[in-house]
Each structure stands twice: as structure tokens, then as C-alpha cells.
Amino acid sequence: MNAIITLLLLFILVGYLISLIVSGKDTSGLKFMLLGLSFILVGGIIAVDDNSDLGGLEYLFVFVGLLFSVVGFGKKN
């Protein structure tokens, strides 16, 4: 039960972070998409590495990177 509450709070925090960054008027969509792609690459490298065991956190990095990329794609420049 504690893991579910922690995961829910983490998703709320990530959503709040994304909304803060999107509300900034000087951030372009391309920069936002590149930030998302870098999150995807870092999460993918950590997921493929045999010596790292973060308990699924690397897949959360990939998911957050995907969210950043989608939001950046939809953002008007």
C-alpha cells in the first residue's frame, strides 16, 4: 500500500514539474522535446546495463522522457 501511495505522489510531482516548465513562455517546444529524448536515452542505457538495479526506476525515466517529448511536440513555439 505504501508503494502505491509513493508512486502516486511521484506521478503528481512529475506532472506538476511538467506543468511548471510548460507554463514558461520562453521555453521552445524543440528544447522540451530534446530534454525528453535525453531522459529516454539515459533511462534506456540504465535499463540495458546489467550492473544496475534501480527497481524499475529506469523505466520511469523512459516514461517521463516520453511525456516530455509528447508535451514538447504539442507546444507551440
mmCIF file of N, CA and C in Angstrom:
data_model
loop_
_atom_site.group_PDB
_atom_site.id
_atom_site.type_symbol
_atom_site.label_atom_id
_atom_site.label_comp_id
_atom_site.label_asym_id
_atom_site.label_seq_id
_atom_site.Cartn_x
_atom_site.Cartn_y
_atom_site.Cartn_z
ATOM 1 N N MET A 1 0.818 -1.190 0.000
ATOM 2 C CA MET A 1 0.000 0.000 0.000
ATOM 3 C C MET A 1 0.870 1.266 0.000
ATOM 4 N N ASN A 2 1.974 1.214 0.738
ATOM 5 C CA ASN A 2 2.872 2.377 0.783
ATOM 6 C C ASN A 2 3.509 2.643 -0.573
ATOM 7 N N ALA A 3 3.792 1.561 -1.322
ATOM 8 C CA ALA A 3 4.401 1.732 -2.638
ATOM 9 C C ALA A 3 3.433 2.417 -3.598
ATOM 10 N N ILE A 4 2.158 2.104 -3.491
ATOM 11 C CA ILE A 4 1.163 2.720 -4.369
ATOM 12 C C ILE A 4 1.033 4.208 -4.064
ATOM 13 N N ILE A 5 1.020 4.543 -2.796
ATOM 14 C CA ILE A 5 0.917 5.953 -2.408
ATOM 15 C C ILE A 5 2.158 6.722 -2.845
ATOM 16 N N THR A 6 3.327 6.115 -2.681
ATOM 17 C CA THR A 6 4.573 6.759 -3.101
ATOM 18 C C THR A 6 4.598 6.964 -4.605
ATOM 19 N N LEU A 7 4.163 5.959 -5.357
ATOM 20 C CA LEU A 7 4.131 6.070 -6.811
ATOM 21 C C LEU A 7 3.139 7.138 -7.259
ATOM 22 N N LEU A 8 2.003 7.216 -6.605
ATOM 23 C CA LEU A 8 1.013 8.236 -6.932
ATOM 24 C C LEU A 8 1.557 9.640 -6.659
ATOM 25 N N LEU A 9 2.223 9.814 -5.534
ATOM 26 C CA LEU A 9 2.825 11.113 -5.222
ATOM 27 C C LEU A 9 3.930 11.470 -6.206
ATOM 28 N N LEU A 10 4.686 10.469 -6.658
ATOM 29 C CA LEU A 10 5.740 10.708 -7.635
ATOM 30 C C LEU A 10 5.151 11.160 -8.966
ATOM 31 N N PHE A 11 4.058 10.533 -9.396
ATOM 32 C CA PHE A 11 3.407 10.950 -10.635
ATOM 33 C C PHE A 11 2.837 12.361 -10.524
ATOM 34 N N ILE A 12 2.284 12.695 -9.373
ATOM 35 C CA ILE A 12 1.767 14.048 -9.165
ATOM 36 C C ILE A 12 2.907 15.063 -9.218
ATOM 37 N N LEU A 13 4.043 14.730 -8.618
ATOM 38 C CA LEU A 13 5.196 15.623 -8.633
ATOM 39 C C LEU A 13 5.731 15.816 -10.044
ATOM 40 N N VAL A 14 5.810 14.732 -10.822
ATOM 41 C CA VAL A 14 6.289 14.838 -12.204
ATOM 42 C C VAL A 14 5.318 15.673 -13.035
ATOM 43 N N GLY A 15 4.022 15.461 -12.850
ATOM 44 C CA GLY A 15 3.029 16.260 -13.570
ATOM 45 C C GLY A 15 3.118 17.731 -13.224
ATOM 46 N N TYR A 16 3.347 18.026 -11.953
ATOM 47 C CA TYR A 16 3.494 19.421 -11.528
ATOM 48 C C TYR A 16 4.753 20.038 -12.133
ATOM 49 N N LEU A 17 5.838 19.267 -12.184
ATOM 50 C CA LEU A 17 7.079 19.754 -12.783
ATOM 51 C C LEU A 17 6.884 20.049 -14.263
ATOM 52 N N ILE A 18 6.203 19.154 -14.962
ATOM 53 C CA ILE A 18 5.953 19.372 -16.389
ATOM 54 C C ILE A 18 5.084 20.604 -16.599
ATOM 55 N N SER A 19 4.063 20.771 -15.760
ATOM 56 C CA SER A 19 3.194 21.942 -15.923
ATOM 57 C C SER A 19 3.938 23.244 -15.633
ATOM 58 N N LEU A 20 4.873 23.224 -14.689
ATOM 59 C CA LEU A 20 5.668 24.426 -14.420
ATOM 60 C C LEU A 20 6.563 24.780 -15.597
ATOM 61 N N ILE A 21 7.161 23.772 -16.205
ATOM 62 C CA ILE A 21 8.060 24.035 -17.326
ATOM 63 C C ILE A 21 7.271 24.484 -18.549
ATOM 64 N N VAL A 22 6.113 23.873 -18.777
ATOM 65 C CA VAL A 22 5.309 24.238 -19.941
ATOM 66 C C VAL A 22 4.765 25.653 -19.808
ATOM 67 N N SER A 23 4.447 26.070 -18.595
ATOM 68 C CA SER A 23 3.875 27.405 -18.416
ATOM 69 C C SER A 23 4.886 28.515 -18.673
ATOM 70 N N GLY A 24 6.176 28.189 -18.669
ATOM 71 C CA GLY A 24 7.189 29.191 -19.001
ATOM 72 C C GLY A 24 7.076 29.597 -20.451
ATOM 73 N N LYS A 25 7.014 30.873 -20.715
ATOM 74 C CA LYS A 25 6.745 31.350 -22.065
ATOM 75 C C LYS A 25 7.982 31.333 -22.964
ATOM 76 N N ASP A 26 9.171 31.285 -22.391
ATOM 77 C CA ASP A 26 10.370 31.364 -23.215
ATOM 78 C C ASP A 26 10.949 29.998 -23.578
ATOM 79 N N THR A 27 10.349 28.914 -23.135
ATOM 80 C CA THR A 27 10.849 27.579 -23.451
ATOM 81 C C THR A 27 10.219 27.111 -24.757
ATOM 82 N N SER A 28 11.060 26.793 -25.740
ATOM 83 C CA SER A 28 10.526 26.348 -27.024
ATOM 84 C C SER A 28 10.185 24.860 -26.968
ATOM 85 N N GLY A 29 9.337 24.446 -27.880
ATOM 86 C CA GLY A 29 8.929 23.051 -27.938
ATOM 87 C C GLY A 29 10.072 22.132 -28.319
ATOM 88 N N LEU A 30 10.974 22.618 -29.161
ATOM 89 C CA LEU A 30 12.105 21.801 -29.584
ATOM 90 C C LEU A 30 13.038 21.495 -28.418
ATOM 91 N N LYS A 31 13.299 22.481 -27.583
ATOM 92 C CA LYS A 31 14.140 22.253 -26.406
ATOM 93 C C LYS A 31 13.483 21.267 -25.456
ATOM 94 N N PHE A 32 12.175 21.367 -25.341
ATOM 95 C CA PHE A 32 11.429 20.468 -24.470
ATOM 96 C C PHE A 32 11.483 19.037 -24.995
ATOM 97 N N MET A 33 11.374 18.889 -26.323
ATOM 98 C CA MET A 33 11.465 17.556 -26.921
ATOM 99 C C MET A 33 12.865 16.976 -26.755
ATOM 100 N N LEU A 34 13.890 17.795 -26.891
ATOM 101 C CA LEU A 34 15.257 17.314 -26.707
ATOM 102 C C LEU A 34 15.513 16.891 -25.266
ATOM 103 N N LEU A 35 14.924 17.602 -24.316
ATOM 104 C CA LEU A 35 15.031 17.193 -22.919
ATOM 105 C C LEU A 35 14.375 15.834 -22.708
ATOM 106 N N GLY A 36 13.217 15.625 -23.322
ATOM 107 C CA GLY A 36 12.545 14.336 -23.226
ATOM 108 C C GLY A 36 13.354 13.220 -23.857
ATOM 109 N N LEU A 37 13.968 13.493 -25.002
ATOM 110 C CA LEU A 37 14.798 12.473 -25.644
ATOM 111 C C LEU A 37 16.016 12.120 -24.801
ATOM 112 N N SER A 38 16.579 13.096 -24.129
ATOM 113 C CA SER A 38 17.727 12.791 -23.272
ATOM 114 C C SER A 38 17.301 11.943 -22.080
ATOM 115 N N PHE A 39 16.112 12.206 -21.523
ATOM 116 C CA PHE A 39 15.595 11.344 -20.459
ATOM 117 C C PHE A 39 15.403 9.915 -20.961
ATOM 118 N N ILE A 40 14.874 9.773 -22.178
ATOM 119 C CA ILE A 40 14.656 8.447 -22.748
ATOM 120 C C ILE A 40 15.980 7.720 -22.928
ATOM 121 N N LEU A 41 16.989 8.417 -23.434
ATOM 122 C CA LEU A 41 18.295 7.784 -23.643
ATOM 123 C C LEU A 41 18.945 7.355 -22.329
ATOM 124 N N VAL A 42 18.905 8.210 -21.332
ATOM 125 C CA VAL A 42 19.510 7.870 -20.038
ATOM 126 C C VAL A 42 18.781 6.691 -19.406
ATOM 127 N N GLY A 43 17.458 6.712 -19.431
ATOM 128 C CA GLY A 43 16.695 5.598 -18.878
ATOM 129 C C GLY A 43 16.934 4.306 -19.630
ATOM 130 N N GLY A 44 17.055 4.387 -20.949
ATOM 131 C CA GLY A 44 17.323 3.191 -21.743
ATOM 132 C C GLY A 44 18.698 2.618 -21.485
ATOM 133 N N ILE A 45 19.692 3.470 -21.339
ATOM 134 C CA ILE A 45 21.046 2.988 -21.046
ATOM 135 C C ILE A 45 21.095 2.332 -19.676
ATOM 136 N N ILE A 46 20.430 2.920 -18.703
ATOM 137 C CA ILE A 46 20.405 2.325 -17.365
ATOM 138 C C ILE A 46 19.640 1.008 -17.384
ATOM 139 N N ALA A 47 18.560 0.915 -18.174
ATOM 140 C CA ALA A 47 17.766 -0.314 -18.231
ATOM 141 C C ALA A 47 18.539 -1.450 -18.880
ATOM 142 N N VAL A 48 19.380 -1.146 -19.856
ATOM 143 C CA VAL A 48 20.129 -2.186 -20.560
ATOM 144 C C VAL A 48 21.334 -2.659 -19.751
ATOM 145 N N ASP A 49 21.881 -1.809 -18.904
ATOM 146 C CA ASP A 49 23.073 -2.142 -18.128
ATOM 147 C C ASP A 49 22.776 -3.282 -17.154
ATOM 148 N N ASP A 50 23.633 -4.311 -17.171
ATOM 149 C CA ASP A 50 23.439 -5.475 -16.302
ATOM 150 C C ASP A 50 23.780 -5.190 -14.850
ATOM 151 N N ASN A 51 24.667 -4.258 -14.603
ATOM 152 C CA ASN A 51 25.128 -3.999 -13.237
ATOM 153 C C ASN A 51 24.212 -3.069 -12.451
ATOM 154 N N SER A 52 23.256 -2.445 -13.102
ATOM 155 C CA SER A 52 22.383 -1.507 -12.393
ATOM 156 C C SER A 52 21.051 -2.174 -12.066
ATOM 157 N N ASP A 53 20.605 -1.963 -10.850
ATOM 158 C CA ASP A 53 19.301 -2.460 -10.429
ATOM 159 C C ASP A 53 18.632 -1.367 -9.607
ATOM 160 N N LEU A 54 17.806 -0.585 -10.271
ATOM 161 C CA LEU A 54 17.138 0.521 -9.603
ATOM 162 C C LEU A 54 15.692 0.194 -9.266
ATOM 163 N N GLY A 55 15.285 -1.040 -9.461
ATOM 164 C CA GLY A 55 13.941 -1.456 -9.094
ATOM 165 C C GLY A 55 12.850 -0.881 -9.978
ATOM 166 N N GLY A 56 13.112 -0.690 -11.240
ATOM 167 C CA GLY A 56 12.113 -0.171 -12.159
ATOM 168 C C GLY A 56 12.142 1.329 -12.338
ATOM 169 N N LEU A 57 13.021 2.006 -11.634
ATOM 170 C CA LEU A 57 13.099 3.461 -11.752
ATOM 171 C C LEU A 57 13.583 3.883 -13.136
ATOM 172 N N GLU A 58 14.388 3.041 -13.774
ATOM 173 C CA GLU A 58 14.875 3.376 -15.108
ATOM 174 C C GLU A 58 13.730 3.424 -16.120
ATOM 175 N N TYR A 59 12.722 2.584 -15.934
ATOM 176 C CA TYR A 59 11.567 2.624 -16.831
ATOM 177 C C TYR A 59 10.708 3.855 -16.565
ATOM 178 N N LEU A 60 10.735 4.334 -15.347
ATOM 179 C CA LEU A 60 10.051 5.587 -15.033
ATOM 180 C C LEU A 60 10.746 6.752 -15.733
ATOM 181 N N PHE A 61 12.080 6.717 -15.816
ATOM 182 C CA PHE A 61 12.818 7.747 -16.558
ATOM 183 C C PHE A 61 12.391 7.747 -18.020
ATOM 184 N N VAL A 62 12.264 6.559 -18.604
ATOM 185 C CA VAL A 62 11.858 6.464 -20.009
ATOM 186 C C VAL A 62 10.444 7.009 -20.187
ATOM 187 N N PHE A 63 9.547 6.679 -19.259
ATOM 188 C CA PHE A 63 8.166 7.159 -19.349
ATOM 189 C C PHE A 63 8.091 8.679 -19.199
ATOM 190 N N VAL A 64 8.849 9.230 -18.269
ATOM 191 C CA VAL A 64 8.866 10.686 -18.090
ATOM 192 C C VAL A 64 9.445 11.361 -19.328
ATOM 193 N N GLY A 65 10.478 10.772 -19.917
ATOM 194 C CA GLY A 65 11.034 11.311 -21.156
ATOM 195 C C GLY A 65 10.033 11.294 -22.288
ATOM 196 N N LEU A 66 9.230 10.229 -22.344
ATOM 197 C CA LEU A 66 8.184 10.167 -23.360
ATOM 198 C C LEU A 66 7.143 11.256 -23.138
ATOM 199 N N LEU A 67 6.780 11.488 -21.886
ATOM 200 C CA LEU A 67 5.824 12.559 -21.585
ATOM 201 C C LEU A 67 6.380 13.926 -21.981
ATOM 202 N N PHE A 68 7.650 14.167 -21.658
ATOM 203 C CA PHE A 68 8.277 15.443 -22.020
ATOM 204 C C PHE A 68 8.292 15.623 -23.539
ATOM 205 N N SER A 69 8.595 14.562 -24.275
ATOM 206 C CA SER A 69 8.650 14.662 -25.729
ATOM 207 C C SER A 69 7.278 14.942 -26.325
ATOM 208 N N VAL A 70 6.257 14.278 -25.808
ATOM 209 C CA VAL A 70 4.904 14.493 -26.328
ATOM 210 C C VAL A 70 4.424 15.909 -26.024
ATOM 211 N N VAL A 71 4.689 16.389 -24.821
ATOM 212 C CA VAL A 71 4.279 17.750 -24.462
ATOM 213 C C VAL A 71 5.047 18.769 -25.295
ATOM 214 N N GLY A 72 6.335 18.527 -25.527
ATOM 215 C CA GLY A 72 7.121 19.431 -26.359
ATOM 216 C C GLY A 72 6.666 19.433 -27.804
ATOM 217 N N PHE A 73 6.196 18.279 -28.289
ATOM 218 C CA PHE A 73 5.690 18.202 -29.660
ATOM 219 C C PHE A 73 4.404 19.003 -29.810
ATOM 220 N N GLY A 74 3.579 18.995 -28.791
ATOM 221 C CA GLY A 74 2.315 19.714 -28.855
ATOM 222 C C GLY A 74 2.412 21.188 -28.534
ATOM 223 N N LYS A 75 3.554 21.612 -28.010
ATOM 224 C CA LYS A 75 3.700 23.012 -27.602
ATOM 225 C C LYS A 75 3.982 23.893 -28.811
ATOM 226 N N LYS A 76 3.326 25.026 -28.854
ATOM 227 C CA LYS A 76 3.548 25.997 -29.934
ATOM 228 C C LYS A 76 4.796 26.813 -29.627
ATOM 229 N N ASN A 77 5.563 27.115 -30.656
ATOM 230 C CA ASN A 77 6.791 27.895 -30.467
ATOM 231 C C ASN A 77 6.503 29.356 -30.361
#
